Amino acid sequence: GIGLVIGAGLWGAAGAALLVSLRGDRLGRRRVLVTLAALSAGGGLAAATIADPLALAVAAFAGMLNGQGRDRGAALVIEQAVIPQIAGAESMRTRAYAVYNLLQDVGHALGALAAGLPTALQSVLAMDAHASFGAAIYAAAVLLALPAALYLLLSPATESAIPATQLRLRPRSRSILWRISSLFALDSIAGGFLGTALLSYFFFERFGVSEAVIGGLFFGARLLNAGSHLAAAWLAGRIGLVNTMVFTHIPSSLLLASVAFAPNFWMAALLFLLREGLVEMDVPTRQSYVMAVVDPAERTFASGVTHLVRLGGWAVGPAIAGVLMQGVGLAAPIFIGAGLKIAYDLLLYREFRDVRPPEEERAVRRRPAAD
């Protein structure tokens, strides 16, 4: 049932991402962002009030309910297209994405810490478990509604300067998007096996730790994610975007697989936190890379296509992972997810190590003259 609801929410987000990719610039970026925030708040309210799993899955689809523990919504399509437009120099693009993801992960960290709210309500106010979890989800729904007010404050500079009807992908951009989106689909299918909800369930069942302890673990994980984004921008400036994506991601997958062999919770938590310090370093670099290798007029569409295939992949994994956890073993999704991610990294390096963003291409051309 958990896998069904998580998957339905991700499929809803995928449908919204498709619409935004095709019509977001034409409808108006600020208007789309406000609408998405309102729908997400509705999904949160549904989670707090609907008990039947099938009915909740329908509401999760309509409200794009996010069970992954990270922002997977269609709003990212617009946000990621706006950032290069307002970042200025190419040298600042990856850093701008790093700060963007850092702020997201600070929010994720605070949200993970707030996952201990039900335990606090049960002990301080003597609430029963059902009421305490309901109160926490109501609070999440209110937080989901707040971005709508902030989106209204965005300046007109965030709107697209290129009429949507004039969009035509270059053959080179079309080839790049086709190949990289196929690889992103593989990576996101792997990520669907490793969602926060399912990993939380793994720690709960395997080690018997409380919701408050799991919330603290993911709070620490999100703080490490946040710091890693700035480190990724620094590293990419020295070894390149693709190298940073691949050479930090493979060790993170190996660390995650080792969590399944940990003899106790504290060893598992240490390995998991080490993994979280590396796993998100490919996020700002990946976003910056895609936006750099396409034309400015193609960015919303490129952001939408790559995000759409990732959403679709994330939606595939949870239901299968739930079946595997119940029928094969708690750690089965961890091994499958980690193995698929390593395969993705190797294929990404093979396909794109020589496809450089403009600033790296210029640096390569200057190097022989300097020598």
GROMACS .gro file of C-alpha atoms in nm:
model
  371
    1GLY     CA    1   0.000   0.000   0.000
    2ILE     CA    2   0.283   0.241   0.082
    3GLY     CA    3   0.451   0.167  -0.250
    4LEU     CA    4   0.123   0.221  -0.438
    5VAL     CA    5   0.065   0.565  -0.284
    6ILE     CA    6   0.426   0.679  -0.334
    7GLY     CA    7   0.421   0.564  -0.696
    8ALA     CA    8   0.088   0.735  -0.767
    9GLY     CA    9   0.219   1.065  -0.630
   10LEU     CA   10   0.525   1.043  -0.851
   11TRP     CA   11   0.318   0.960  -1.159
   12GLY     CA   12   0.107   1.267  -1.085
   13ALA     CA   13   0.422   1.476  -1.065
   14ALA     CA   14   0.538   1.324  -1.393
   15GLY     CA   15   0.213   1.426  -1.565
   16ALA     CA   16   0.247   1.778  -1.431
   17ALA     CA   17   0.610   1.791  -1.546
   18LEU     CA   18   0.501   1.693  -1.898
   19LEU     CA   19   0.245   1.972  -1.908
   20VAL     CA   20   0.491   2.226  -1.772
   21SER     CA   21   0.758   2.119  -2.022
   22LEU     CA   22   0.526   2.174  -2.317
   23ARG     CA   23   0.324   2.474  -2.197
   24GLY     CA   24   0.501   2.624  -1.895
   25ASP     CA   25   0.660   2.919  -2.074
   26ARG     CA   26   0.341   2.994  -2.266
   27LEU     CA   27   0.118   2.981  -1.957
   28GLY     CA   28   0.357   3.198  -1.757
   29ARG     CA   29   0.620   3.067  -1.519
   30ARG     CA   30   0.496   3.245  -1.206
   31ARG     CA   31   0.136   3.141  -1.268
   32VAL     CA   32   0.239   2.778  -1.314
   33LEU     CA   33   0.448   2.778  -0.997
   34VAL     CA   34   0.163   2.917  -0.787
   35THR     CA   35  -0.079   2.656  -0.924
   36LEU     CA   36   0.161   2.370  -0.855
   37ALA     CA   37   0.211   2.485  -0.495
   38ALA     CA   38  -0.165   2.495  -0.437
   39LEU     CA   39  -0.213   2.144  -0.579
   40SER     CA   40   0.072   2.009  -0.365
   41ALA     CA   41  -0.093   2.151  -0.053
   42GLY     CA   42  -0.412   1.970  -0.155
   43GLY     CA   43  -0.217   1.645  -0.179
   44GLY     CA   44  -0.088   1.699   0.174
   45LEU     CA   45  -0.441   1.753   0.305
   46ALA     CA   46  -0.552   1.433   0.133
   47ALA     CA   47  -0.277   1.239   0.308
   48ALA     CA   48  -0.401   1.369   0.643
   49THR     CA   49  -0.769   1.292   0.587
   50ILE     CA   50  -0.806   0.987   0.357
   51ALA     CA   51  -0.760   0.639   0.502
   52ASP     CA   52  -0.839   0.405   0.209
   53PRO     CA   53  -0.514   0.325   0.020
   54LEU     CA   54  -0.676   0.324  -0.324
   55ALA     CA   55  -0.858   0.653  -0.267
   56LEU     CA   56  -0.540   0.801  -0.124
   57ALA     CA   57  -0.347   0.688  -0.432
   58VAL     CA   58  -0.594   0.878  -0.654
   59ALA     CA   59  -0.559   1.190  -0.438
   60ALA     CA   60  -0.181   1.146  -0.432
   61PHE     CA   61  -0.179   1.147  -0.812
   62ALA     CA   62  -0.387   1.465  -0.834
   63GLY     CA   63  -0.190   1.639  -0.558
   64MET     CA   64   0.153   1.510  -0.673
   65LEU     CA   65   0.210   1.377  -0.321
   66ASN     CA   66   0.582   1.341  -0.259
   67GLY     CA   67   0.692   1.034  -0.062
   68GLN     CA   68   1.057   1.050  -0.165
   69GLY     CA   69   1.178   1.287   0.106
   70ARG     CA   70   1.315   1.529  -0.154
   71ASP     CA   71   1.153   1.778  -0.388
   72ARG     CA   72   1.043   1.583  -0.696
   73GLY     CA   73   0.772   1.821  -0.811
   74ALA     CA   74   0.711   1.974  -1.151
   75ALA     CA   75   0.808   2.315  -1.012
   76LEU     CA   76   1.170   2.209  -1.054
   77VAL     CA   77   1.126   2.222  -1.430
   78ILE     CA   78   1.060   2.596  -1.417
   79GLU     CA   79   1.304   2.674  -1.136
   80GLN     CA   80   1.596   2.502  -1.306
   81ALA     CA   81   1.529   2.683  -1.634
   82VAL     CA   82   1.522   3.020  -1.456
   83ILE     CA   83   1.853   2.983  -1.270
   84PRO     CA   84   2.095   3.017  -1.569
   85GLN     CA   85   1.888   3.313  -1.686
   86ILE     CA   86   1.950   3.507  -1.365
   87ALA     CA   87   2.290   3.364  -1.261
   88GLY     CA   88   2.487   3.581  -1.501
   89ALA     CA   89   2.830   3.453  -1.604
   90GLU     CA   90   2.878   3.088  -1.707
   91SER     CA   91   3.130   3.049  -1.426
   92MET     CA   92   2.853   3.122  -1.174
   93ARG     CA   93   2.600   2.875  -1.317
   94THR     CA   94   2.712   2.563  -1.130
   95ARG     CA   95   2.757   2.761  -0.807
   96ALA     CA   96   2.403   2.901  -0.844
   97TYR     CA   97   2.268   2.546  -0.874
   98ALA     CA   98   2.476   2.444  -0.572
   99VAL     CA   99   2.323   2.721  -0.359
  100TYR     CA  100   1.976   2.633  -0.489
  101ASN     CA  101   2.018   2.270  -0.387
  102LEU     CA  102   2.184   2.365  -0.059
  103LEU     CA  103   1.878   2.567   0.043
  104GLN     CA  104   1.652   2.281  -0.059
  105ASP     CA  105   1.847   2.039   0.155
  106VAL     CA  106   1.844   2.273   0.455
  107GLY     CA  107   1.466   2.259   0.425
  108HIS     CA  108   1.477   1.881   0.384
  109ALA     CA  109   1.695   1.856   0.694
  110LEU     CA  110   1.451   2.060   0.902
  111GLY     CA  111   1.166   1.849   0.767
  112ALA     CA  112   1.346   1.529   0.859
  113LEU     CA  113   1.403   1.664   1.210
  114ALA     CA  114   1.032   1.754   1.231
  115ALA     CA  115   0.951   1.390   1.155
  116GLY     CA  116   0.998   1.340   1.528
  117LEU     CA  117   0.691   1.560   1.591
  118PRO     CA  118   0.448   1.265   1.636
  119THR     CA  119   0.669   1.120   1.909
  120ALA     CA  120   0.684   1.460   2.082
  121LEU     CA  121   0.306   1.504   2.061
  122GLN     CA  122   0.247   1.158   2.203
  123SER     CA  123   0.475   1.217   2.501
  124VAL     CA  124   0.397   1.585   2.574
  125LEU     CA  125   0.025   1.607   2.489
  126ALA     CA  126  -0.061   1.239   2.537
  127MET     CA  127  -0.198   1.217   2.180
  128ASP     CA  128  -0.259   0.875   2.037
  129ALA     CA  129  -0.041   0.764   1.745
  130HIS     CA  130  -0.306   0.825   1.477
  131ALA     CA  131  -0.381   1.180   1.589
  132SER     CA  132  -0.012   1.271   1.625
  133PHE     CA  133   0.075   1.155   1.275
  134GLY     CA  134  -0.231   1.337   1.139
  135ALA     CA  135  -0.118   1.660   1.304
  136ALA     CA  136   0.229   1.627   1.151
  137ILE     CA  137   0.087   1.574   0.801
  138TYR     CA  138  -0.149   1.873   0.841
  139ALA     CA  139   0.158   2.081   0.928
  140ALA     CA  140   0.332   1.955   0.614
  141ALA     CA  141   0.029   2.056   0.404
  142VAL     CA  142   0.046   2.410   0.541
  143LEU     CA  143   0.417   2.430   0.459
  144LEU     CA  144   0.346   2.308   0.105
  145ALA     CA  145   0.105   2.600   0.057
  146LEU     CA  146   0.352   2.870   0.166
  147PRO     CA  147   0.562   2.873  -0.156
  148ALA     CA  148   0.256   2.996  -0.348
  149ALA     CA  149   0.286   3.331  -0.170
  150LEU     CA  150   0.660   3.347  -0.238
  151TYR     CA  151   0.617   3.266  -0.607
  152LEU     CA  152   0.384   3.565  -0.639
  153LEU     CA  153   0.678   3.788  -0.541
  154LEU     CA  154   0.900   3.673  -0.828
  155SER     CA  155   0.998   3.946  -1.073
  156PRO     CA  156   0.905   3.949  -1.445
  157ALA     CA  157   1.271   3.871  -1.518
  158THR     CA  158   1.197   3.506  -1.443
  159GLU     CA  159   0.961   3.475  -1.740
  160SER     CA  160   1.089   3.333  -2.068
  161ALA     CA  161   1.213   3.589  -2.318
  162ILE     CA  162   1.158   3.344  -2.606
  163PRO     CA  163   0.802   3.283  -2.733
  164ALA     CA  164   0.716   2.916  -2.675
  165THR     CA  165   0.578   2.884  -3.027
  166GLN     CA  166   0.927   2.948  -3.167
  167LEU     CA  167   1.093   2.658  -2.988
  168ARG     CA  168   1.286   2.428  -3.219
  169LEU     CA  169   1.547   2.188  -3.087
  170ARG     CA  170   1.880   2.179  -3.267
  171PRO     CA  171   1.977   1.831  -3.395
  172ARG     CA  172   2.273   1.831  -3.152
  173SER     CA  173   2.047   1.918  -2.857
  174ARG     CA  174   1.798   1.653  -2.961
  175SER     CA  175   2.071   1.388  -2.971
  176ILE     CA  176   2.212   1.491  -2.632
  177LEU     CA  177   1.869   1.495  -2.468
  178TRP     CA  178   1.777   1.155  -2.608
  179ARG     CA  179   2.095   0.991  -2.482
  180ILE     CA  180   2.120   1.162  -2.145
  181SER     CA  181   1.749   1.121  -2.070
  182SER     CA  182   1.777   0.746  -2.130
  183LEU     CA  183   2.057   0.732  -1.875
  184PHE     CA  184   1.868   0.952  -1.629
  185ALA     CA  185   1.575   0.710  -1.656
  186LEU     CA  186   1.802   0.426  -1.545
  187ASP     CA  187   1.937   0.630  -1.254
  188SER     CA  188   1.590   0.731  -1.139
  189ILE     CA  189   1.455   0.376  -1.155
  190ALA     CA  190   1.741   0.291  -0.922
  191GLY     CA  191   1.648   0.588  -0.704
  192GLY     CA  192   1.289   0.464  -0.684
  193PHE     CA  193   1.419   0.157  -0.502
  194LEU     CA  194   1.594   0.385  -0.251
  195GLY     CA  195   1.332   0.644  -0.157
  196THR     CA  196   1.337   0.796   0.189
  197ALA     CA  197   1.010   0.632   0.292
  198LEU     CA  198   1.140   0.284   0.206
  199LEU     CA  199   1.483   0.343   0.358
  200SER     CA  200   1.313   0.467   0.675
  201TYR     CA  201   1.109   0.146   0.680
  202PHE     CA  202   1.430  -0.055   0.637
  203PHE     CA  203   1.593   0.108   0.940
  204PHE     CA  204   1.274   0.070   1.144
  205GLU     CA  205   1.228  -0.300   1.066
  206ARG     CA  206   1.593  -0.406   1.062
  207PHE     CA  207   1.711  -0.225   1.375
  208GLY     CA  208   1.389  -0.140   1.561
  209VAL     CA  209   1.473   0.228   1.602
  210SER     CA  210   1.206   0.491   1.670
  211GLU     CA  211   1.063   0.754   1.436
  212ALA     CA  212   1.256   1.023   1.627
  213VAL     CA  213   1.589   0.844   1.573
  214ILE     CA  214   1.516   0.793   1.203
  215GLY     CA  215   1.419   1.160   1.175
  216GLY     CA  216   1.751   1.258   1.334
  217LEU     CA  217   1.938   1.030   1.094
  218PHE     CA  218   1.780   1.191   0.790
  219PHE     CA  219   1.834   1.537   0.941
  220GLY     CA  220   2.205   1.463   0.946
  221ALA     CA  221   2.186   1.319   0.596
  222ARG     CA  222   2.028   1.634   0.456
  223LEU     CA  223   2.289   1.853   0.622
  224LEU     CA  224   2.560   1.647   0.454
  225ASN     CA  225   2.372   1.672   0.123
  226ALA     CA  226   2.361   2.050   0.161
  227GLY     CA  227   2.733   2.086   0.224
  228SER     CA  228   2.818   1.849  -0.059
  229HIS     CA  229   2.654   2.077  -0.316
  230LEU     CA  230   2.906   2.356  -0.253
  231ALA     CA  231   3.186   2.100  -0.259
  232ALA     CA  232   3.055   1.972  -0.592
  233ALA     CA  233   3.068   2.321  -0.747
  234TRP     CA  234   3.429   2.361  -0.627
  235LEU     CA  235   3.531   2.017  -0.754
  236ALA     CA  236   3.360   2.063  -1.091
  237GLY     CA  237   3.564   2.377  -1.149
  238ARG     CA  238   3.878   2.164  -1.127
  239ILE     CA  239   3.795   1.825  -1.282
  240GLY     CA  240   3.484   1.902  -1.488
  241LEU     CA  241   3.111   1.843  -1.449
  242VAL     CA  242   3.091   1.488  -1.586
  243ASN     CA  243   3.392   1.367  -1.386
  244THR     CA  244   3.242   1.512  -1.068
  245MET     CA  245   2.910   1.342  -1.137
  246VAL     CA  246   3.063   0.999  -1.193
  247PHE     CA  247   3.357   0.985  -0.952
  248THR     CA  248   3.150   1.086  -0.650
  249HIS     CA  249   2.842   0.880  -0.735
  250ILE     CA  250   3.002   0.535  -0.765
  251PRO     CA  251   3.153   0.540  -0.411
  252SER     CA  252   2.818   0.654  -0.272
  253SER     CA  253   2.646   0.347  -0.421
  254LEU     CA  254   2.908   0.113  -0.277
  255LEU     CA  255   2.862   0.272   0.066
  256LEU     CA  256   2.485   0.227   0.045
  257ALA     CA  257   2.517  -0.141  -0.042
  258SER     CA  258   2.741  -0.188   0.262
  259VAL     CA  259   2.460  -0.059   0.489
  260ALA     CA  260   2.280  -0.390   0.441
  261PHE     CA  261   2.573  -0.578   0.602
  262ALA     CA  262   2.604  -0.350   0.907
  263PRO     CA  263   2.583  -0.549   1.235
  264ASN     CA  264   2.402  -0.272   1.425
  265PHE     CA  265   2.218   0.054   1.371
  266TRP     CA  266   2.508   0.283   1.458
  267MET     CA  267   2.739   0.122   1.203
  268ALA     CA  268   2.460   0.132   0.945
  269ALA     CA  269   2.396   0.498   1.027
  270LEU     CA  270   2.765   0.585   0.985
  271LEU     CA  271   2.785   0.415   0.644
  272PHE     CA  272   2.459   0.577   0.538
  273LEU     CA  273   2.579   0.924   0.640
  274LEU     CA  274   2.907   0.877   0.453
  275ARG     CA  275   2.700   0.786   0.150
  276GLU     CA  276   2.483   1.095   0.190
  277GLY     CA  277   2.793   1.314   0.190
  278LEU     CA  278   2.863   1.201  -0.167
  279VAL     CA  279   2.536   1.099  -0.330
  280GLU     CA  280   2.404   1.449  -0.400
  281MET     CA  281   2.723   1.589  -0.552
  282ASP     CA  282   2.594   1.492  -0.894
  283VAL     CA  283   2.276   1.700  -0.854
  284PRO     CA  284   2.395   2.061  -0.910
  285THR     CA  285   2.655   1.937  -1.159
  286ARG     CA  286   2.394   1.741  -1.355
  287GLN     CA  287   2.154   2.034  -1.363
  288SER     CA  288   2.427   2.276  -1.467
  289TYR     CA  289   2.555   2.036  -1.734
  290VAL     CA  290   2.218   1.988  -1.904
  291MET     CA  291   2.144   2.361  -1.909
  292ALA     CA  292   2.495   2.433  -2.046
  293VAL     CA  293   2.485   2.196  -2.344
  294VAL     CA  294   2.154   2.328  -2.484
  295ASP     CA  295   2.061   2.675  -2.610
  296PRO     CA  296   1.888   2.922  -2.371
  297ALA     CA  297   1.564   2.891  -2.568
  298GLU     CA  298   1.570   2.513  -2.516
  299ARG     CA  299   1.623   2.515  -2.140
  300THR     CA  300   1.264   2.480  -2.014
  301PHE     CA  301   1.200   2.193  -2.253
  302ALA     CA  302   1.533   2.028  -2.170
  303SER     CA  303   1.471   2.070  -1.797
  304GLY     CA  304   1.124   1.926  -1.841
  305VAL     CA  305   1.229   1.626  -2.048
  306THR     CA  306   1.511   1.524  -1.815
  307HIS     CA  307   1.298   1.579  -1.505
  308LEU     CA  308   1.007   1.392  -1.661
  309VAL     CA  309   1.205   1.077  -1.730
  310ARG     CA  310   1.345   1.092  -1.379
  311LEU     CA  311   0.997   1.122  -1.230
  312GLY     CA  312   0.878   0.829  -1.439
  313GLY     CA  313   1.170   0.619  -1.320
  314TRP     CA  314   1.114   0.713  -0.956
  315ALA     CA  315   0.749   0.611  -0.995
  316VAL     CA  316   0.843   0.265  -1.122
  317GLY     CA  317   1.068   0.166  -0.833
  318PRO     CA  318   0.869   0.201  -0.507
  319ALA     CA  319   0.592  -0.050  -0.578
  320ILE     CA  320   0.845  -0.311  -0.696
  321ALA     CA  321   1.069  -0.235  -0.399
  322GLY     CA  322   0.777  -0.283  -0.160
  323VAL     CA  323   0.704  -0.627  -0.306
  324LEU     CA  324   1.073  -0.722  -0.285
  325MET     CA  325   1.103  -0.607   0.077
  326GLN     CA  326   0.803  -0.816   0.172
  327GLY     CA  327   0.869  -1.123  -0.042
  328VAL     CA  328   1.247  -1.146  -0.084
  329GLY     CA  329   1.421  -0.948   0.189
  330LEU     CA  330   1.444  -0.604   0.345
  331ALA     CA  331   1.778  -0.529   0.178
  332ALA     CA  332   1.684  -0.647  -0.174
  333PRO     CA  333   1.592  -0.296  -0.303
  334ILE     CA  334   1.920  -0.158  -0.165
  335PHE     CA  335   2.131  -0.402  -0.365
  336ILE     CA  336   1.928  -0.356  -0.683
  337GLY     CA  337   1.922   0.022  -0.655
  338ALA     CA  338   2.296   0.050  -0.585
  339GLY     CA  339   2.383  -0.185  -0.873
  340LEU     CA  340   2.169   0.006  -1.122
  341LYS     CA  341   2.323   0.337  -1.013
  342ILE     CA  342   2.676   0.208  -1.071
  343ALA     CA  343   2.574   0.088  -1.419
  344TYR     CA  344   2.432   0.435  -1.489
  345ASP     CA  345   2.756   0.607  -1.384
  346LEU     CA  346   2.972   0.389  -1.606
  347LEU     CA  347   2.746   0.444  -1.907
  348LEU     CA  348   2.728   0.819  -1.843
  349TYR     CA  349   3.106   0.846  -1.839
  350ARG     CA  350   3.139   0.648  -2.161
  351GLU     CA  351   2.880   0.856  -2.347
  352PHE     CA  352   2.953   1.210  -2.225
  353ARG     CA  353   3.313   1.241  -2.109
  354ASP     CA  354   3.396   1.423  -2.434
  355VAL     CA  355   3.079   1.637  -2.451
  356ARG     CA  356   3.188   1.946  -2.261
  357PRO     CA  357   2.999   2.259  -2.159
  358PRO     CA  358   3.122   2.584  -2.321
  359GLU     CA  359   3.345   2.698  -2.034
  360GLU     CA  360   3.525   2.360  -2.020
  361GLU     CA  361   3.561   2.348  -2.399
  362ARG     CA  362   3.727   2.691  -2.398
  363ALA     CA  363   3.962   2.583  -2.118
  364VAL     CA  364   4.067   2.276  -2.320
  365ARG     CA  365   4.137   2.490  -2.628
  366ARG     CA  366   4.350   2.734  -2.428
  367ARG     CA  367   4.557   2.464  -2.265
  368PRO     CA  368   4.793   2.380  -2.557
  369ALA     CA  369   4.868   2.750  -2.611
  370ALA     CA  370   4.950   2.788  -2.241
  371ASP     CA  371   5.176   2.482  -2.255
   0.00000   0.00000   0.00000
